[in-house]
CSV table of C-alpha atoms in Angstrom, one decimal:
chain,number,residue,atom,x,y,z
A,1,MET,CA,-19.8,-18.6,11.2
A,2,SER,CA,-20.8,-20.2,14.5
A,3,GLU,CA,-20.0,-18.4,17.7
A,4,VAL,CA,-16.6,-19.2,19.2
A,5,PRO,CA,-16.6,-20.0,22.9
A,6,PRO,CA,-14.2,-18.0,25.0
A,7,PRO,CA,-10.7,-19.4,25.8
A,8,ILE,CA,-9.9,-20.8,29.2
A,9,LYS,CA,-8.4,-18.1,31.5
A,10,ASN,CA,-5.3,-18.9,33.5
A,11,LEU,CA,-5.2,-22.4,31.9
A,12,GLN,CA,-3.1,-24.8,34.0
A,13,VAL,CA,-0.9,-27.1,31.9
A,14,LYS,CA,-1.8,-30.7,32.9
A,15,TYR,CA,0.7,-32.8,30.9
A,16,LYS,CA,4.4,-32.1,31.0
A,17,GLN,CA,6.0,-35.5,30.8
A,18,LEU,CA,6.9,-37.8,28.0
A,19,PHE,CA,4.1,-40.2,26.8
A,20,ILE,CA,5.6,-43.8,26.4
A,21,ASN,CA,3.6,-47.0,26.4
A,22,ASN,CA,0.4,-45.3,27.4
A,23,GLU,CA,2.0,-43.7,30.5
A,24,PHE,CA,3.3,-40.2,31.3
A,25,VAL,CA,6.9,-40.5,32.5
A,26,ASP,CA,9.9,-38.3,33.3
A,27,ALA,CA,12.8,-38.3,31.0
A,28,VAL,CA,15.4,-41.0,31.8
A,29,GLY,CA,18.0,-38.3,32.4
A,30,GLY,CA,15.6,-36.2,34.5
A,31,LYS,CA,16.0,-33.2,32.2
A,32,THR,CA,13.4,-30.5,31.5
A,33,PHE,CA,13.3,-27.4,29.4
A,34,GLU,CA,11.2,-24.2,29.5
A,35,VAL,CA,8.3,-23.6,27.1
A,36,LEU,CA,7.8,-19.9,26.4
A,37,ASN,CA,4.8,-17.8,25.5
A,38,PRO,CA,5.8,-16.0,22.2
A,39,SER,CA,3.4,-13.1,22.9
A,40,ASN,CA,5.3,-11.9,25.9
A,41,GLY,CA,8.5,-14.1,26.2
A,42,GLU,CA,7.4,-15.4,29.6
A,43,VAL,CA,7.8,-19.0,30.7
A,44,ILE,CA,4.6,-21.1,30.6
A,45,CYS,CA,6.0,-24.2,32.2
A,46,LYS,CA,8.8,-26.8,32.0
A,47,VAL,CA,8.4,-30.1,30.2
A,48,ALA,CA,10.4,-33.3,30.1
A,49,GLU,CA,13.3,-33.2,27.7
A,50,ALA,CA,13.7,-36.5,25.8
A,51,GLU,CA,17.1,-37.7,24.7
A,52,GLU,CA,18.5,-40.9,23.0
A,53,ALA,CA,17.6,-43.1,26.0
A,54,ASP,CA,14.0,-42.0,25.9
A,55,VAL,CA,13.9,-42.5,22.1
A,56,ASN,CA,15.1,-46.1,22.7
A,57,LYS,CA,12.3,-46.6,25.3
A,58,ALA,CA,9.7,-45.2,23.0
A,59,VAL,CA,10.8,-47.2,20.0
A,60,GLU,CA,10.9,-50.4,22.0
A,61,ALA,CA,7.3,-49.8,23.1
A,62,ALA,CA,6.3,-49.2,19.5
A,63,CYS,CA,8.0,-52.4,18.4
A,64,GLU,CA,6.3,-54.4,21.1
A,65,ALA,CA,2.9,-53.0,20.1
A,66,PHE,CA,3.6,-54.0,16.5
A,67,LYS,CA,4.4,-57.6,17.2
A,68,ARG,CA,2.5,-60.1,15.1
A,69,ASP,CA,0.3,-61.3,17.9
A,70,SER,CA,-0.2,-58.0,19.7
A,71,ALA,CA,-3.6,-56.5,20.5
A,72,TRP,CA,-3.0,-53.8,17.9
A,73,ARG,CA,-1.9,-56.2,15.0
A,74,THR,CA,-4.8,-58.6,15.6
A,75,MET,CA,-7.4,-55.9,15.9
A,76,ASP,CA,-10.1,-55.8,13.2
A,77,ALA,CA,-9.6,-52.9,10.8
A,78,SER,CA,-13.1,-51.6,11.6
A,79,ASP,CA,-12.1,-51.5,15.3
A,80,ARG,CA,-9.0,-49.4,14.5
A,81,GLY,CA,-11.4,-47.0,12.7
A,82,LEU,CA,-13.6,-46.9,15.8
A,83,LEU,CA,-10.7,-45.9,18.0
A,84,LEU,CA,-9.9,-43.0,15.6
A,85,PHE,CA,-13.6,-41.9,15.7
A,86,ARG,CA,-13.4,-41.9,19.5
A,87,LEU,CA,-10.2,-39.8,19.4
A,88,ALA,CA,-11.9,-37.3,17.0
A,89,ASP,CA,-14.9,-37.1,19.4
A,90,LEU,CA,-12.5,-36.4,22.3
A,91,LEU,CA,-10.7,-33.7,20.4
A,92,GLU,CA,-14.0,-32.1,19.8
A,93,LYS,CA,-15.0,-32.4,23.5
A,94,HIS,CA,-11.7,-30.7,24.6
A,95,ARG,CA,-11.6,-28.3,21.6
A,96,VAL,CA,-11.6,-25.1,23.8
A,97,GLU,CA,-8.8,-26.4,26.1
A,98,LEU,CA,-6.7,-27.5,23.1
A,99,ALA,CA,-7.2,-24.2,21.2
A,100,THR,CA,-6.3,-22.3,24.3
A,101,LEU,CA,-3.1,-24.3,24.7
A,102,GLU,CA,-2.3,-23.8,21.0
A,103,SER,CA,-2.8,-20.1,21.3
A,104,VAL,CA,-0.7,-19.7,24.4
A,105,ASP,CA,2.1,-22.0,23.2
A,106,ASN,CA,2.3,-21.0,19.6
A,107,GLY,CA,1.2,-17.3,19.7
A,108,LYS,CA,-1.6,-17.6,17.1
A,109,PRO,CA,-5.0,-15.9,17.9
A,110,TYR,CA,-7.3,-18.2,19.9
A,111,HIS,CA,-10.2,-17.9,17.4
A,112,ILE,CA,-7.9,-19.1,14.6
A,113,ALA,CA,-6.7,-22.0,16.7
A,114,TYR,CA,-10.3,-22.9,17.5
A,115,MET,CA,-12.0,-22.4,14.1
A,116,ALA,CA,-9.1,-23.4,11.8
A,117,ASP,CA,-6.5,-25.7,13.5
A,118,LEU,CA,-8.9,-27.7,15.8
A,119,ALA,CA,-11.6,-27.9,13.2
A,120,LEU,CA,-9.2,-29.4,10.6
A,121,CYS,CA,-7.7,-31.7,13.3
A,122,ILE,CA,-11.1,-33.2,14.0
A,123,LYS,CA,-12.0,-33.6,10.3
A,124,CYS,CA,-8.6,-35.2,9.6
A,125,ILE,CA,-8.9,-37.9,12.3
A,126,ARG,CA,-12.5,-38.7,11.3
A,127,TYR,CA,-11.5,-38.9,7.6
A,128,TYR,CA,-8.8,-41.5,8.3
A,129,ALA,CA,-11.1,-43.4,10.7
A,130,GLY,CA,-13.3,-44.0,7.7
A,131,TRP,CA,-10.4,-45.4,5.7
A,132,ALA,CA,-9.3,-48.0,8.2
A,133,ASP,CA,-11.3,-50.9,6.6
A,134,LYS,CA,-11.3,-49.6,3.0
A,135,ASN,CA,-7.7,-49.7,1.9
A,136,HIS,CA,-7.0,-53.2,0.6
A,137,GLY,CA,-5.3,-55.2,-2.1
A,138,LYS,CA,-6.5,-56.8,-5.4
A,139,THR,CA,-6.8,-60.1,-7.1
A,140,LEU,CA,-4.7,-60.1,-10.3
A,141,PRO,CA,-5.3,-62.0,-13.6
A,142,VAL,CA,-1.7,-63.3,-14.0
A,143,ASP,CA,-0.6,-65.8,-16.6
A,144,GLY,CA,-0.5,-69.5,-15.7
A,145,ASN,CA,-2.3,-71.6,-13.2
A,146,PHE,CA,-1.9,-69.3,-10.2
A,147,PHE,CA,-4.1,-67.4,-7.8
A,148,CYS,CA,-2.4,-64.0,-7.4
A,149,TYR,CA,-3.4,-61.3,-5.0
A,150,THR,CA,-1.9,-58.3,-3.2
A,151,ARG,CA,-2.2,-57.2,0.4
A,152,HIS,CA,-1.8,-53.7,1.9
A,153,GLU,CA,0.1,-54.1,5.1
A,154,PRO,CA,1.4,-51.5,7.6
A,155,VAL,CA,5.0,-50.3,7.3
A,156,GLY,CA,5.8,-50.8,10.9
A,157,VAL,CA,7.2,-48.4,13.5
A,158,CYS,CA,6.9,-44.8,12.2
A,159,ALA,CA,9.0,-41.9,13.4
A,160,GLN,CA,7.1,-38.6,13.0
A,161,ILE,CA,8.7,-35.2,13.5
A,162,ILE,CA,6.4,-32.2,13.4
A,163,PRO,CA,6.9,-28.4,13.3
A,164,TRP,CA,5.8,-25.5,15.5
A,165,ASN,CA,3.6,-23.5,13.1
A,166,PHE,CA,0.6,-25.8,13.2
A,167,PRO,CA,1.6,-28.2,16.0
A,168,LEU,CA,-1.5,-30.3,16.6
A,169,LEU,CA,-2.8,-30.1,13.0
A,170,MET,CA,0.5,-31.4,11.6
A,171,ALA,CA,0.5,-34.2,14.3
A,172,CYS,CA,-3.0,-35.2,13.1
A,173,TRP,CA,-1.9,-35.2,9.5
A,174,LYS,CA,0.6,-37.8,10.4
A,175,LEU,CA,-1.1,-39.8,13.1
A,176,GLY,CA,-4.4,-40.2,11.1
A,177,PRO,CA,-3.1,-42.2,8.1
A,178,ALA,CA,-0.4,-44.0,10.1
A,179,LEU,CA,-2.9,-45.4,12.7
A,180,SER,CA,-5.6,-46.0,10.1
A,181,MET,CA,-3.3,-48.4,8.3
A,182,GLY,CA,-2.2,-50.2,11.5
A,183,ASN,CA,1.2,-48.7,12.1
A,184,THR,CA,2.7,-47.8,15.5
A,185,VAL,CA,4.2,-44.3,16.1
A,186,VAL,CA,6.9,-42.4,17.9
A,187,LEU,CA,6.2,-38.7,17.5
A,188,LYS,CA,8.5,-35.9,18.4
A,189,SER,CA,6.9,-32.5,18.9
A,190,ALA,CA,8.7,-29.2,18.1
A,191,GLU,CA,10.6,-28.0,21.2
A,192,GLN,CA,8.8,-24.6,20.9
A,193,THR,CA,5.2,-26.1,21.0
A,194,PRO,CA,4.8,-29.4,22.8
A,195,LEU,CA,1.8,-28.7,25.0
A,196,SER,CA,-1.3,-29.4,22.8
A,197,ILE,CA,0.3,-32.7,21.6
A,198,LEU,CA,1.0,-33.9,25.1
A,199,PHE,CA,-2.6,-33.1,26.1
A,200,THR,CA,-3.7,-35.1,23.1
A,201,ALA,CA,-1.6,-38.1,24.3
A,202,SER,CA,-4.0,-38.3,27.3
A,203,LEU,CA,-7.0,-38.5,24.8
A,204,ILE,CA,-5.3,-41.2,22.8
A,205,LYS,CA,-5.1,-43.3,26.0
A,206,GLU,CA,-8.7,-42.4,26.9
A,207,ALA,CA,-9.9,-43.4,23.4
A,208,GLY,CA,-8.6,-46.9,24.0
A,209,PHE,CA,-5.5,-47.3,21.9
A,210,PRO,CA,-3.3,-50.2,23.2
A,211,PRO,CA,-0.1,-49.4,25.0
A,212,GLY,CA,2.9,-48.5,22.7
A,213,VAL,CA,0.8,-47.7,19.6
A,214,VAL,CA,1.4,-44.0,20.0
A,215,ASN,CA,4.4,-42.6,21.9
A,216,ILE,CA,5.0,-38.8,22.2
A,217,LEU,CA,8.4,-37.2,23.0
A,218,SER,CA,9.2,-33.5,23.6
A,219,GLY,CA,12.8,-32.6,23.0
A,220,PHE,CA,15.4,-30.9,20.7
A,221,GLY,CA,16.5,-31.8,17.2
A,222,PRO,CA,20.1,-33.0,17.7
A,223,SER,CA,19.4,-34.9,21.0
A,224,CYS,CA,16.0,-36.4,20.2
A,225,GLY,CA,15.0,-35.9,16.6
A,226,ALA,CA,18.3,-37.1,15.1
A,227,PRO,CA,18.4,-40.4,17.2
A,228,LEU,CA,14.8,-41.0,16.3
A,229,ALA,CA,15.3,-40.5,12.6
A,230,LYS,CA,18.5,-42.7,12.7
A,231,HIS,CA,17.0,-45.5,14.8
A,232,PRO,CA,17.5,-48.9,13.2
A,233,LYS,CA,14.2,-50.2,14.5
A,234,CYS,CA,12.1,-47.4,12.9
A,235,ASP,CA,10.8,-48.5,9.5
A,236,LYS,CA,9.7,-45.0,8.3
A,237,VAL,CA,10.3,-41.4,9.1
A,238,ALA,CA,7.9,-38.5,8.3
A,239,PHE,CA,9.1,-34.9,8.8
A,240,THR,CA,7.6,-31.5,8.3
A,241,GLY,CA,9.9,-28.5,8.7
A,242,SER,CA,12.8,-26.7,7.0
A,243,THR,CA,14.4,-28.0,3.9
A,244,GLU,CA,17.8,-27.8,5.7
A,245,VAL,CA,16.7,-30.2,8.3
A,246,GLY,CA,14.8,-32.3,5.8
A,247,THR,CA,18.0,-33.1,3.9
A,248,LEU,CA,19.5,-34.2,7.2
A,249,ILE,CA,16.5,-36.5,7.9
A,250,GLN,CA,16.9,-38.0,4.4
A,251,GLY,CA,20.5,-38.8,5.1
A,252,TYR,CA,19.7,-40.4,8.5
A,253,ALA,CA,17.0,-42.5,7.0
A,254,ALA,CA,19.4,-43.8,4.3
A,255,GLU,CA,21.4,-45.6,7.0
A,256,ASN,CA,18.8,-48.4,7.1
A,257,MET,CA,16.7,-47.6,4.0
A,258,LYS,CA,13.7,-46.2,5.9
A,259,ARG,CA,10.8,-45.0,3.9
A,260,VAL,CA,10.7,-41.2,4.0
A,261,THR,CA,8.1,-38.5,3.5
A,262,LEU,CA,9.2,-34.9,3.8
A,263,GLU,CA,7.1,-31.7,3.7
A,264,CYS,CA,9.7,-28.9,3.7
A,265,GLY,CA,10.1,-25.3,2.8
A,266,GLY,CA,8.4,-23.1,0.2
A,267,LYS,CA,8.8,-19.8,-1.5
A,268,SER,CA,5.4,-19.7,-3.3
A,269,PRO,CA,4.7,-17.4,-6.2
A,270,VAL,CA,1.3,-15.7,-6.7
A,271,ILE,CA,0.7,-14.4,-10.2
A,272,VAL,CA,-1.7,-11.5,-10.7
A,273,LEU,CA,-2.8,-10.9,-14.2
A,274,LYS,CA,-4.0,-7.6,-15.6
A,275,ASP,CA,-7.6,-8.6,-15.9
A,276,ALA,CA,-7.9,-9.4,-12.2
A,277,ASP,CA,-10.2,-7.5,-9.9
A,278,LEU,CA,-7.6,-5.5,-8.0
A,279,ASP,CA,-9.5,-5.3,-4.7
A,280,LYS,CA,-10.0,-9.1,-4.7
A,281,ALA,CA,-6.4,-9.7,-5.8
A,282,VAL,CA,-5.0,-7.6,-2.9
A,283,ASP,CA,-7.2,-9.5,-0.4
A,284,ILE,CA,-6.1,-12.8,-1.8
A,285,CYS,CA,-2.4,-11.8,-1.7
A,286,HIS,CA,-2.7,-10.6,1.9
A,287,LEU,CA,-4.3,-13.9,2.9
A,288,ALA,CA,-1.7,-15.8,1.0
A,289,LEU,CA,1.1,-14.3,3.0
A,290,PHE,CA,-0.1,-12.9,6.3
A,291,PHE,CA,-2.2,-15.9,7.4
A,292,ASN,CA,-0.7,-17.4,10.6
A,293,HIS,CA,1.7,-14.3,10.8
A,294,GLY,CA,3.4,-15.5,7.6
A,295,GLN,CA,4.5,-18.7,9.4
A,296,CYS,CA,3.1,-21.0,6.8
A,297,CYS,CA,5.2,-23.3,4.6
A,298,ILE,CA,2.9,-22.6,1.6
A,299,ALA,CA,2.8,-18.8,2.2
A,300,GLY,CA,2.5,-16.8,-1.1
A,301,SER,CA,5.4,-14.4,-0.5
A,302,ARG,CA,6.5,-13.7,-4.1
A,303,ILE,CA,3.8,-11.6,-5.8
A,304,TYR,CA,4.2,-11.2,-9.6
A,305,VAL,CA,2.0,-8.5,-11.0
A,306,GLU,CA,1.5,-8.0,-14.7
A,307,ALA,CA,3.0,-4.7,-15.9
A,308,PRO,CA,-0.2,-2.7,-16.8
A,309,ILE,CA,-1.5,-2.9,-13.3
A,310,TYR,CA,1.8,-3.0,-11.3
A,311,GLU,CA,1.6,0.6,-10.2
A,312,LYS,CA,-1.9,0.2,-8.9
A,313,PHE,CA,-1.2,-2.8,-6.8
A,314,GLY,CA,-0.4,-1.7,-3.9
A,315,PRO,CA,3.8,-12.5,16.1
A,316,GLN,CA,6.8,-14.8,15.3
A,317,VAL,CA,7.2,-18.0,17.3
A,318,ASP,CA,10.5,-17.4,19.1
A,319,LEU,CA,13.4,-15.0,19.4
A,320,ASP,CA,15.6,-16.8,16.8
A,321,GLN,CA,12.9,-16.6,14.2
A,322,PHE,CA,12.2,-13.0,15.1
A,323,LYS,CA,15.8,-12.0,14.6
A,324,LYS,CA,16.0,-14.0,11.3
A,325,ILE,CA,13.1,-12.1,9.8
A,326,LEU,CA,14.4,-8.7,10.8
A,327,GLU,CA,17.8,-9.6,9.3
A,328,LEU,CA,16.3,-10.5,6.0
A,329,ILE,CA,14.2,-7.3,6.0
A,330,GLU,CA,17.5,-5.4,6.4
A,331,SER,CA,19.0,-7.4,3.5
A,332,GLY,CA,16.1,-6.4,1.3
A,333,LYS,CA,16.7,-2.7,2.0
A,334,LYS,CA,20.5,-3.0,1.4
A,335,GLU,CA,20.0,-4.8,-1.9
A,336,GLY,CA,17.8,-2.1,-3.3
A,337,ALA,CA,14.2,-3.2,-2.8
A,338,CYS,CA,11.7,-0.5,-1.9
A,339,LEU,CA,10.2,-0.9,1.6
A,340,GLU,CA,6.6,0.2,1.1
A,341,THR,CA,5.4,-0.4,4.7
A,342,GLY,CA,6.4,-2.1,7.9
A,343,GLY,CA,9.8,-3.6,8.5
A,344,LYS,CA,10.1,-3.1,12.2
A,345,GLN,CA,9.4,-4.8,15.5
A,346,PHE,CA,5.8,-4.1,16.7
A,347,GLY,CA,5.4,-3.3,20.4
A,348,GLU,CA,7.9,-3.8,23.2
A,349,LYS,CA,6.9,-7.3,24.4
A,350,GLY,CA,7.0,-10.5,22.6
A,351,TYR,CA,8.2,-11.4,19.1
A,352,PHE,CA,5.8,-9.3,16.9
A,353,ILE,CA,6.9,-7.9,13.5
A,354,GLU,CA,4.9,-5.4,11.5
A,355,PRO,CA,3.4,-6.7,8.2
A,356,THR,CA,6.1,-5.8,5.7
A,357,VAL,CA,5.8,-5.1,1.9
A,358,PHE,CA,8.7,-4.6,-0.5
A,359,SER,CA,8.3,-3.5,-4.2
A,360,ASP,CA,10.9,-3.3,-6.9
A,361,VAL,CA,12.2,-6.7,-5.9
A,362,LYS,CA,14.7,-8.5,-8.2
A,363,ASP,CA,15.0,-12.2,-8.5
A,364,HIS,CA,18.6,-12.3,-7.3
A,365,MET,CA,17.8,-10.7,-3.9
A,366,ARG,CA,17.9,-12.8,-0.8
A,367,ILE,CA,14.3,-11.9,0.1
A,368,ALA,CA,13.3,-13.2,-3.3
A,369,LYS,CA,15.0,-16.6,-2.9
A,370,GLU,CA,15.1,-17.5,0.8
A,371,GLU,CA,12.1,-18.8,2.8
A,372,ILE,CA,11.5,-16.0,5.4
A,373,PHE,CA,8.7,-17.7,7.3
A,374,GLY,CA,7.3,-14.3,8.4
A,375,PRO,CA,5.0,-11.4,7.3
A,376,VAL,CA,7.3,-10.1,4.5
A,377,MET,CA,5.8,-9.7,1.0
A,378,GLN,CA,7.8,-9.1,-2.1
A,379,ILE,CA,6.2,-7.6,-5.2
A,380,PHE,CA,7.7,-8.1,-8.7
A,381,LYS,CA,6.7,-6.8,-12.2
A,382,PHE,CA,6.3,-9.1,-15.2
A,383,GLU,CA,5.5,-8.5,-18.9
A,384,THR,CA,4.6,-11.9,-20.5
A,385,LEU,CA,3.1,-15.3,-19.4
A,386,ASP,CA,6.1,-17.3,-20.5
A,387,GLU,CA,8.5,-14.9,-18.6
A,388,VAL,CA,6.5,-15.1,-15.3
A,389,ILE,CA,6.2,-18.9,-15.5
A,390,ASP,CA,9.9,-19.3,-15.9
A,391,ARG,CA,10.7,-16.9,-13.1
A,392,ALA,CA,8.2,-18.5,-10.8
A,393,ASN,CA,9.7,-21.9,-11.5
A,394,GLU,CA,13.3,-20.8,-10.9
A,395,SER,CA,13.0,-21.3,-7.2
A,396,MET,CA,14.5,-24.4,-5.6
A,397,TYR,CA,11.1,-24.8,-3.9
A,398,GLY,CA,7.8,-26.1,-5.3
A,399,LEU,CA,5.3,-26.3,-2.6
A,400,GLY,CA,2.5,-23.9,-3.7
A,401,ALA,CA,1.5,-21.2,-6.1
A,402,GLY,CA,-1.4,-18.9,-6.9
A,403,VAL,CA,-3.0,-17.4,-10.0
A,404,ILE,CA,-5.4,-14.5,-9.9
A,405,THR,CA,-7.3,-13.8,-13.1
A,406,ASP,CA,-10.8,-13.8,-14.7
A,407,ASP,CA,-9.4,-15.5,-17.8
A,408,HIS,CA,-9.7,-19.2,-17.1
A,409,THR,CA,-7.9,-20.2,-20.2
A,410,ARG,CA,-4.8,-18.4,-19.0
A,411,ALA,CA,-5.3,-19.7,-15.5
A,412,ILE,CA,-5.3,-23.3,-16.7
A,413,LYS,CA,-2.2,-22.7,-18.9
A,414,ILE,CA,-0.3,-21.2,-15.9
A,415,SER,CA,-1.5,-23.8,-13.4
A,416,ASN,CA,-0.4,-26.6,-15.6
A,417,ALA,CA,3.0,-25.0,-16.2
A,418,LEU,CA,3.9,-24.2,-12.6
A,419,ARG,CA,6.2,-26.7,-10.8
A,420,ALA,CA,4.2,-26.8,-7.5
A,421,GLY,CA,2.3,-29.4,-5.5
A,422,THR,CA,-0.7,-27.1,-5.0
A,423,VAL,CA,-1.9,-24.3,-7.2
A,424,TYR,CA,-4.7,-21.9,-6.1
A,425,VAL,CA,-6.8,-20.1,-8.7
A,426,ASN,CA,-8.5,-17.0,-7.4
A,427,CYS,CA,-8.1,-18.2,-3.8
A,428,TYR,CA,-5.4,-19.2,-1.4
A,429,ASN,CA,-4.8,-21.2,1.8
A,430,VAL,CA,-7.6,-23.7,1.1
A,431,PHE,CA,-7.0,-26.9,3.0
A,432,ASP,CA,-9.2,-30.0,2.9
A,433,THR,CA,-8.4,-33.4,4.4
A,434,ARG,CA,-9.6,-35.1,1.2
A,435,ALA,CA,-7.0,-33.3,-1.0
A,436,PRO,CA,-3.3,-34.2,-1.1
A,437,PHE,CA,-0.7,-31.7,0.0
A,438,GLY,CA,3.1,-31.8,-0.7
A,439,GLY,CA,5.8,-30.3,-2.9
A,440,PHE,CA,8.0,-30.6,-5.9
A,441,LYS,CA,11.7,-30.2,-5.9
A,442,MET,CA,13.2,-29.3,-2.5
A,443,SER,CA,9.8,-28.8,-0.9
A,444,GLY,CA,9.6,-32.4,-0.1
A,445,ILE,CA,8.9,-36.0,-1.0
A,446,GLY,CA,5.5,-37.7,-1.0
A,447,ARG,CA,2.0,-36.4,-0.2
A,448,GLU,CA,0.0,-35.9,3.0
A,449,GLN,CA,-3.8,-35.7,3.2
A,450,GLY,CA,-6.3,-37.5,1.2
A,451,GLU,CA,-6.2,-41.1,-0.1
A,452,TYR,CA,-2.6,-40.5,-1.4
A,453,ALA,CA,-1.3,-40.3,2.2
A,454,LEU,CA,-2.2,-43.9,2.8
A,455,GLU,CA,0.5,-45.0,0.4
A,456,ASN,CA,3.1,-43.5,2.8
A,457,TYR,CA,2.0,-45.9,5.5
A,458,THR,CA,1.4,-49.2,3.6
A,459,GLU,CA,3.6,-51.9,2.1
A,460,VAL,CA,2.2,-53.8,-0.8
A,461,LYS,CA,2.8,-57.6,-0.7
A,462,THR,CA,2.2,-59.9,-3.7
A,463,VAL,CA,1.2,-63.5,-3.1
A,464,TYR,CA,1.3,-66.3,-5.8
A,465,ASN,CA,-0.6,-69.4,-5.0
A,466,ALA,CA,-0.2,-72.4,-7.4
A,467,LEU,CA,-3.5,-74.1,-8.2
């Protein structure tokens, strides 16, 4: 691993306003809100609070940029790719500053923000830069005397709403394919973590994107996110966050038949078979859950261990999330699960919770069913493959799953049977821009990442020409 440069000490936040039409502006109503450091609960700064009037301004700017004769719509596809390559270079140039902002704003360790989040952001934007002039239609051998072909065209104005656990990375997952295909964007950051994305807005302008192509709002769900998802001039909405809010987004989008992609919650099972190397299995299970403090949608929190080896197997982003996790830990104890370790607040400052492990967990318990989004592991015992597959699939979620075994025949059988968008065999939390990511059931609709994500941001037009 290459050496990680040190973070910036006493970093001053440069960008606190909304980014509309390539300019940083105050909110129409003049409102601001505090952004807190989750490691100590202290105020970092205040940023502009967007409301419906600001949403309307941003959408109008995006509509103007999407007009048929605009600089963006008439730009060669290869030049769109060039702008994205420039943006990726600027993200790399400012990687230390962005990783520092992400760490202070989100609470994750700086070296994780630098080596994981920012590295994946840069790769994502470069990947979609390469796709800008390579996604195209076909000529079709239709019956009759016709020349028939298809065109892949941009959807239009895309509303994008992102979460707080990987703020800049989730923004790049959405911006990359949307801009590569020629759409315009109004993006709402999570109210807990707006800072890295506002900084990136300055890089978008520096890269040379025309005014109105990307607009970035900081604000709250009911007063900013809902008006954006409902807006009649938005052609698509993409959302990453809780299943509860995802269902609201889907309802809002139905009002004018917007295209929708949703990446929502998870309660991912990890199945440990009796032939697995125990030390390796424990390491994988710890990574599956405790990566990013357990604040990961695909976190492997339900650990199913085959009976013969069961006995041998042995900070949060804000105050509301902190309280929710502690409440669910208490429910696990009350419902009869055995608390093996952890279960309490760590330290006196900030929103830290001890890594927590429960054993003797039953499928009906709240900690077995609800997405905790924190460092709380549940360990179950199983007897047969058919039994564990059925139990793993009983969840309303289907985002991810894991299998740990040296028997590849069993691994393939289980992987094929699990109702999940991503299955990890003898690994976990592997992410690559080239590979699609998304869920079954109530974990979402559609796929992000890879070539599959381009489908979310293109309309297919068929043209018949009589000869």
